[in-house]
PDB file of C-alpha atoms and ligand atoms in Angstrom:
ATOM      1  CA  UNK A1415      -2.950  -2.281  33.517  1.00  0.00           C
ATOM      2  CA  UNK A1416      -0.406   0.195  34.085  1.00  0.00           C
ATOM      3  CA  UNK A1417       3.007  -1.190  32.872  1.00  0.00           C
ATOM      4  CA  UNK A1418       5.807   0.407  31.224  1.00  0.00           C
ATOM      5  CA  UNK A1419       6.734  -1.395  28.103  1.00  0.00           C
ATOM      6  CA  UNK A1420      10.179  -1.051  26.302  1.00  0.00           C
ATOM      7  CA  UNK A1421      10.440  -2.178  22.684  1.00  0.00           C
ATOM      8  CA  UNK A1422      13.308  -1.717  20.173  1.00  0.00           C
ATOM      9  CA  UNK A1423      16.356  -3.312  18.387  1.00  0.00           C
ATOM     10  CA  UNK A1424      18.785  -5.294  19.828  1.00  0.00           C
ATOM     11  CA  UNK A1425      21.486  -3.253  21.488  1.00  0.00           C
ATOM     12  CA  UNK A1426      18.922  -0.286  22.005  1.00  0.00           C
ATOM     13  CA  UNK A1427      19.440  -0.709  26.076  1.00  0.00           C
ATOM     14  CA  UNK A1428      16.034  -2.146  26.858  1.00  0.00           C
ATOM     15  CA  UNK A1429      17.629  -4.400  29.644  1.00  0.00           C
ATOM     16  CA  UNK A1430      19.666  -1.597  31.111  1.00  0.00           C
ATOM     17  CA  UNK A1431      17.005   1.005  31.110  1.00  0.00           C
ATOM     18  CA  UNK A1432      14.336  -1.474  32.564  1.00  0.00           C
ATOM     19  CA  UNK A1433      16.582  -1.950  35.664  1.00  0.00           C
ATOM     20  CA  UNK A1434      17.312   1.660  36.141  1.00  0.00           C
ATOM     21  CA  UNK A1435      13.558   2.415  35.515  1.00  0.00           C
ATOM     22  CA  UNK A1436      12.743  -0.139  38.114  1.00  0.00           C
ATOM     23  CA  UNK A1437      14.901   1.706  40.663  1.00  0.00           C
ATOM     24  CA  UNK A1438      13.340   4.863  39.961  1.00  0.00           C
ATOM     25  CA  UNK A1439       9.787   3.639  39.911  1.00  0.00           C
ATOM     26  CA  UNK A1440       9.615   0.716  42.255  1.00  0.00           C
ATOM     27  CA  UNK A1441       8.103  -1.229  39.529  1.00  0.00           C
ATOM     28  CA  UNK A1442       9.443  -4.889  39.027  1.00  0.00           C
ATOM     29  CA  UNK A1443      11.256  -5.909  35.866  1.00  0.00           C
ATOM     30  CA  UNK A1444      10.083  -8.566  33.559  1.00  0.00           C
ATOM     31  CA  UNK A1445      12.538  -9.418  31.025  1.00  0.00           C
ATOM     32  CA  UNK A1446      10.618 -11.405  28.458  1.00  0.00           C
ATOM     33  CA  UNK A1447      13.717 -13.342  26.900  1.00  0.00           C
ATOM     34  CA  UNK A1448      15.082 -14.060  30.532  1.00  0.00           C
ATOM     35  CA  UNK A1449      11.669 -15.507  31.416  1.00  0.00           C
ATOM     36  CA  UNK A1450      11.414 -17.668  28.123  1.00  0.00           C
ATOM     37  CA  UNK A1451      14.892 -18.974  28.986  1.00  0.00           C
ATOM     38  CA  UNK A1452      13.697 -19.861  32.571  1.00  0.00           C
ATOM     39  CA  UNK A1453      10.674 -21.428  31.338  1.00  0.00           C
ATOM     40  CA  UNK A1454      12.562 -23.592  28.796  1.00  0.00           C
ATOM     41  CA  UNK A1455      15.532 -24.254  30.652  1.00  0.00           C
ATOM     42  CA  UNK A1456      17.616 -22.993  27.869  1.00  0.00           C
ATOM     43  CA  UNK A1457      19.163 -20.090  26.544  1.00  0.00           C
ATOM     44  CA  UNK A1458      17.824 -17.983  23.708  1.00  0.00           C
ATOM     45  CA  UNK A1459      20.644 -19.038  21.455  1.00  0.00           C
ATOM     46  CA  UNK A1460      20.068 -22.810  22.147  1.00  0.00           C
ATOM     47  CA  UNK A1461      16.442 -22.402  21.457  1.00  0.00           C
ATOM     48  CA  UNK A1462      17.283 -20.938  17.962  1.00  0.00           C
ATOM     49  CA  UNK A1463      19.987 -23.530  17.474  1.00  0.00           C
ATOM     50  CA  UNK A1464      17.888 -26.644  18.515  1.00  0.00           C
ATOM     51  CA  UNK A1465      14.382 -25.566  17.325  1.00  0.00           C
ATOM     52  CA  UNK A1466      14.662 -22.590  14.887  1.00  0.00           C
ATOM     53  CA  UNK A1467      13.466 -19.191  15.136  1.00  0.00           C
ATOM     54  CA  UNK A1468       9.725 -20.019  14.365  1.00  0.00           C
ATOM     55  CA  UNK A1469       9.740 -21.978  17.436  1.00  0.00           C
ATOM     56  CA  UNK A1470      11.182 -19.147  19.512  1.00  0.00           C
ATOM     57  CA  UNK A1471       8.516 -16.645  17.923  1.00  0.00           C
ATOM     58  CA  UNK A1472       5.745 -19.050  19.165  1.00  0.00           C
ATOM     59  CA  UNK A1473       7.427 -19.181  22.706  1.00  0.00           C
ATOM     60  CA  UNK A1474       7.612 -15.273  22.715  1.00  0.00           C
ATOM     61  CA  UNK A1475       3.789 -15.245  21.698  1.00  0.00           C
ATOM     62  CA  UNK A1476       2.606 -17.681  24.129  1.00  0.00           C
ATOM     63  CA  UNK A1477       4.732 -16.123  26.900  1.00  0.00           C
ATOM     64  CA  UNK A1478       3.130 -12.776  26.322  1.00  0.00           C
ATOM     65  CA  UNK A1479      -0.429 -14.385  26.294  1.00  0.00           C
ATOM     66  CA  UNK A1480       0.281 -15.831  29.789  1.00  0.00           C
ATOM     67  CA  UNK A1481       1.717 -12.480  31.072  1.00  0.00           C
ATOM     68  CA  UNK A1482      -0.352 -11.045  33.926  1.00  0.00           C
ATOM     69  CA  UNK A1483       1.315  -8.186  35.636  1.00  0.00           C
ATOM     70  CA  UNK A1484       0.624  -4.650  36.823  1.00  0.00           C
ATOM     71  CA  UNK A1485       3.146  -1.993  37.665  1.00  0.00           C
ATOM     72  CA  UNK A1486       6.119  -3.727  35.914  1.00  0.00           C
ATOM     73  CA  UNK A1487       8.667  -2.591  33.529  1.00  0.00           C
ATOM     74  CA  UNK A1488       8.255  -4.994  30.706  1.00  0.00           C
ATOM     75  CA  UNK A1489      11.538  -5.339  28.470  1.00  0.00           C
ATOM     76  CA  UNK A1490      10.823  -7.205  25.197  1.00  0.00           C
ATOM     77  CA  UNK A1491      13.115  -9.022  22.767  1.00  0.00           C
ATOM     78  CA  UNK A1492      13.884  -6.950  19.618  1.00  0.00           C
ATOM     79  CA  UNK A1493      11.550  -8.964  17.389  1.00  0.00           C
ATOM     80  CA  UNK A1494       8.562  -9.104  19.817  1.00  0.00           C
ATOM     81  CA  UNK A1495       6.785  -6.569  17.410  1.00  0.00           C
ATOM     82  CA  UNK A1496       6.991  -8.963  14.454  1.00  0.00           C
ATOM     83  CA  UNK A1497       3.582 -10.678  15.322  1.00  0.00           C
ATOM     84  CA  UNK A1498       0.646  -8.440  15.413  1.00  0.00           C
ATOM     85  CA  UNK A1499      -1.001 -10.452  18.210  1.00  0.00           C
ATOM     86  CA  UNK A1500       1.980  -9.367  20.397  1.00  0.00           C
ATOM     87  CA  UNK A1501       1.714  -5.769  19.548  1.00  0.00           C
ATOM     88  CA  UNK A1502      -1.860  -5.721  20.562  1.00  0.00           C
ATOM     89  CA  UNK A1503      -1.119  -7.623  23.788  1.00  0.00           C
ATOM     90  CA  UNK A1504       1.606  -5.083  24.668  1.00  0.00           C
ATOM     91  CA  UNK A1505      -0.782  -2.190  23.736  1.00  0.00           C
ATOM     92  CA  UNK A1506      -3.209  -3.593  26.163  1.00  0.00           C
ATOM     93  CA  UNK A1507      -0.820  -3.826  29.177  1.00  0.00           C
ATOM     94  CA  UNK A1508       0.788  -0.515  29.274  1.00  0.00           C
ATOM     95  CA  UNK A1509       2.570   2.547  27.894  1.00  0.00           C
ATOM     96  CA  UNK A1510       4.951   1.540  25.171  1.00  0.00           C
ATOM     97  CA  UNK A1511       8.257   3.339  24.621  1.00  0.00           C
ATOM     98  CA  UNK A1512      10.423   2.699  21.435  1.00  0.00           C
ATOM     99  CA  UNK A1513      14.137   3.093  22.047  1.00  0.00           C
ATOM    100  CA  UNK A1514      15.149   4.200  18.682  1.00  0.00           C
ATOM    101  CA  UNK A1515      18.822   4.176  17.607  1.00  0.00           C
ATOM    102  CA  UNK A1516      20.761   4.680  14.515  1.00  0.00           C
ATOM    103  CA  UNK A1517      22.548   2.047  12.846  1.00  0.00           C
ATOM    104  CA  UNK A1518      25.866   3.399  13.972  1.00  0.00           C
ATOM    105  CA  UNK A1519      24.841   3.393  17.559  1.00  0.00           C
ATOM    106  CA  UNK A1520      23.503  -0.070  17.419  1.00  0.00           C
ATOM    107  CA  UNK A1521      26.478  -1.471  15.667  1.00  0.00           C
ATOM    108  CA  UNK A1522      28.865   0.147  18.275  1.00  0.00           C
ATOM    109  CA  UNK A1523      27.034  -1.396  21.298  1.00  0.00           C
ATOM    110  CA  UNK A1524      26.452  -4.886  19.710  1.00  0.00           C
ATOM    111  CA  UNK A1525      30.150  -5.294  18.622  1.00  0.00           C
ATOM    112  CA  UNK A1526      31.099  -7.354  21.300  1.00  0.00           C
ATOM    113  CA  UNK A1527      27.872  -8.811  22.054  1.00  0.00           C
ATOM    114  CA  UNK A1528      27.002 -10.971  19.064  1.00  0.00           C
ATOM    115  CA  UNK A1529      27.829 -14.400  20.810  1.00  0.00           C
ATOM    116  CA  UNK A1530      24.420 -14.667  22.493  1.00  0.00           C
ATOM    117  CA  UNK A1531      22.469 -13.059  19.795  1.00  0.00           C
ATOM    118  CA  UNK A1532      21.671 -15.958  17.120  1.00  0.00           C
ATOM    119  CA  UNK A1533      20.514 -13.362  14.610  1.00  0.00           C
ATOM    120  CA  UNK A1534      23.694 -11.531  14.411  1.00  0.00           C
ATOM    121  CA  UNK A1535      27.261 -12.302  13.350  1.00  0.00           C
ATOM    122  CA  UNK A1536      30.279 -10.213  14.175  1.00  0.00           C
ATOM    123  CA  UNK A1537      31.533 -10.254  10.491  1.00  0.00           C
ATOM    124  CA  UNK A1538      28.513  -8.950   8.951  1.00  0.00           C
ATOM    125  CA  UNK A1539      26.881  -6.935  11.810  1.00  0.00           C
ATOM    126  CA  UNK A1540      26.360  -3.755   9.967  1.00  0.00           C
ATOM    127  CA  UNK A1541      24.504  -5.284   7.090  1.00  0.00           C
ATOM    128  CA  UNK A1542      22.421  -7.288   9.503  1.00  0.00           C
ATOM    129  CA  UNK A1543      21.358  -4.447  11.556  1.00  0.00           C
ATOM    130  CA  UNK A1544      20.762  -2.249   8.617  1.00  0.00           C
ATOM    131  CA  UNK A1545      18.388  -4.887   7.230  1.00  0.00           C
ATOM    132  CA  UNK A1546      16.547  -5.849  10.281  1.00  0.00           C
ATOM    133  CA  UNK A1547      15.911  -1.983  11.133  1.00  0.00           C
ATOM    134  CA  UNK A1548      14.738  -1.257   7.763  1.00  0.00           C
ATOM    135  CA  UNK A1549      12.220  -4.180   8.259  1.00  0.00           C
ATOM    136  CA  UNK A1550      10.937  -3.205  11.684  1.00  0.00           C
ATOM    137  CA  UNK A1551      11.446   0.288  12.012  1.00  0.00           C
ATOM    138  CA  UNK A1552       7.852   1.021  10.784  1.00  0.00           C
ATOM    139  CA  UNK A1553       6.628  -1.671  13.103  1.00  0.00           C
ATOM    140  CA  UNK A1554       8.372  -0.226  15.951  1.00  0.00           C
ATOM    141  CA  UNK A1555       7.192   3.272  15.392  1.00  0.00           C
ATOM    142  CA  UNK A1556       3.544   2.190  14.851  1.00  0.00           C
ATOM    143  CA  UNK A1557       3.385   0.108  18.098  1.00  0.00           C
ATOM    144  CA  UNK A1558       4.861   3.024  20.243  1.00  0.00           C
ATOM    145  CA  UNK A1559       3.126   5.558  22.404  1.00  0.00           C
ATOM    146  CA  UNK A1560       6.258   7.379  22.547  1.00  0.00           C
ATOM    147  CA  UNK A1561       9.636   7.205  20.885  1.00  0.00           C
ATOM    148  CA  UNK A1562      12.800   7.978  22.633  1.00  0.00           C
ATOM    149  CA  UNK A1563      15.839   8.712  20.587  1.00  0.00           C
ATOM    150  CA  UNK A1564      18.928   6.855  22.345  1.00  0.00           C
ATOM    151  CA  UNK A1565      21.838   8.197  20.189  1.00  0.00           C
ATOM    152  CA  UNK A1566      24.533  10.086  22.343  1.00  0.00           C
ATOM    153  CA  UNK A1567      22.444   9.842  25.524  1.00  0.00           C
ATOM    154  CA  UNK A1568      23.412   8.160  28.943  1.00  0.00           C
ATOM    155  CA  UNK A1569      21.055   5.613  30.503  1.00  0.00           C
ATOM    156  CA  UNK A1570      20.321   8.247  33.231  1.00  0.00           C
ATOM    157  CA  UNK A1571      19.352  10.801  30.761  1.00  0.00           C
ATOM    158  CA  UNK A1572      17.026   8.277  29.120  1.00  0.00           C
ATOM    159  CA  UNK A1573      15.649   7.329  32.286  1.00  0.00           C
ATOM    160  CA  UNK A1574      14.732  10.964  33.093  1.00  0.00           C
ATOM    161  CA  UNK A1575      13.417  11.499  29.627  1.00  0.00           C
ATOM    162  CA  UNK A1576      11.037   8.602  29.999  1.00  0.00           C
ATOM    163  CA  UNK A1577      10.081   9.539  33.443  1.00  0.00           C
ATOM    164  CA  UNK A1578       9.350  13.137  32.374  1.00  0.00           C
ATOM    165  CA  UNK A1579       6.998  11.825  29.544  1.00  0.00           C
ATOM    166  CA  UNK A1580       5.234   9.618  31.931  1.00  0.00           C
ATOM    167  CA  UNK A1581       4.746  12.519  34.379  1.00  0.00           C
ATOM    168  CA  UNK A1582       3.594  14.769  31.721  1.00  0.00           C
ATOM    169  CA  UNK A1583       0.794  12.444  30.857  1.00  0.00           C
ATOM    170  CA  UNK A1584      -0.090  12.069  34.338  1.00  0.00           C
ATOM    171  CA  UNK A1585       0.815   8.485  34.446  1.00  0.00           C
ATOM    172  CA  UNK A1586      -0.407   6.607  37.462  1.00  0.00           C
ATOM    173  CA  UNK A1587       2.793   5.376  39.224  1.00  0.00           C
ATOM    174  CA  UNK A1588       0.840   3.746  42.117  1.00  0.00           C
ATOM    175  CA  UNK A1589      -0.566   1.088  39.629  1.00  0.00           C
TER     176      UNK A1589
HETATM  177  C1  LIG B2200      15.964 -10.892  18.726  1.00  0.00           C
HETATM  178  C2  LIG B2200      16.309 -10.022  19.921  1.00  0.00           C
HETATM  179  C3  LIG B2200      16.837 -10.632  21.104  1.00  0.00           C
HETATM  180  C4  LIG B2200      16.224 -12.204  21.437  1.00  0.00           C
HETATM  181  C5  LIG B2200      16.387 -12.957  20.363  1.00  0.00           C
HETATM  182  C6  LIG B2200      15.645 -12.270  18.894  1.00  0.00           C
HETATM  183  C7  LIG B2200      15.361 -10.092  17.612  1.00  0.00           C
HETATM  184  O1  LIG B2200      16.604  -9.946  22.116  1.00  0.00           O
HETATM  185  O2  LIG B2200      14.716 -11.971  21.522  1.00  0.00           O
HETATM  186  O3  LIG B2200      17.792 -13.191  19.951  1.00  0.00           O
HETATM  187  O4  LIG B2200      14.824 -10.742  16.815  1.00  0.00           O
HETATM  188  O5  LIG B2200      15.684  -8.759  17.525  1.00  0.00           O
HETATM  189  P1  LIG B2200      17.183  -8.403  22.498  1.00  0.00           P
HETATM  190  O6  LIG B2200      16.595  -7.366  21.712  1.00  0.00           O
HETATM  191  O7  LIG B2200      16.913  -8.227  24.050  1.00  0.00           O
HETATM  192  O8  LIG B2200      18.793  -8.626  22.280  1.00  0.00           O
END
């Protein structure tokens, strides 16, 4: 299946880039978190509050198991790669890009966006990002087909970079 999969930390721009890539390729966007919210009729923050993180991780896994799409941009939640089965599933459905950002970049972007992110709070944002990134960086790197550095780049530069990489590997944009 020829999907384009975006992985990376909260604040790495997966959602924004997925919509720009959709415009460029004509592929449909699948935002895993939004789909889970629709299925459950609750926000991600409420799912964490009411049922806890492990329940959310189970929902992420079963959503991915049920996912059947071709020629889509799949935007994942930052923790999607924490379960090995999820990584295997993502590897099976398309080309995986890791949007890699420094702690400074992620903190700057997330500063005003902690309310709907249950794993973060504004007062200790930097240490939370440092600790999540150090736990996850190896997983992101080992899951990805390509790593795209996001620091100091605009969304349109990043879209061009991703599109160039896909063109260079003769990616089949017609599905
Ligand atoms: C999470 C990232 C969030 C969301 C949930 C958990 C994480 O998605 O899935 O709050 O563990 O990094 P975004 O990366 O889109 O913010």
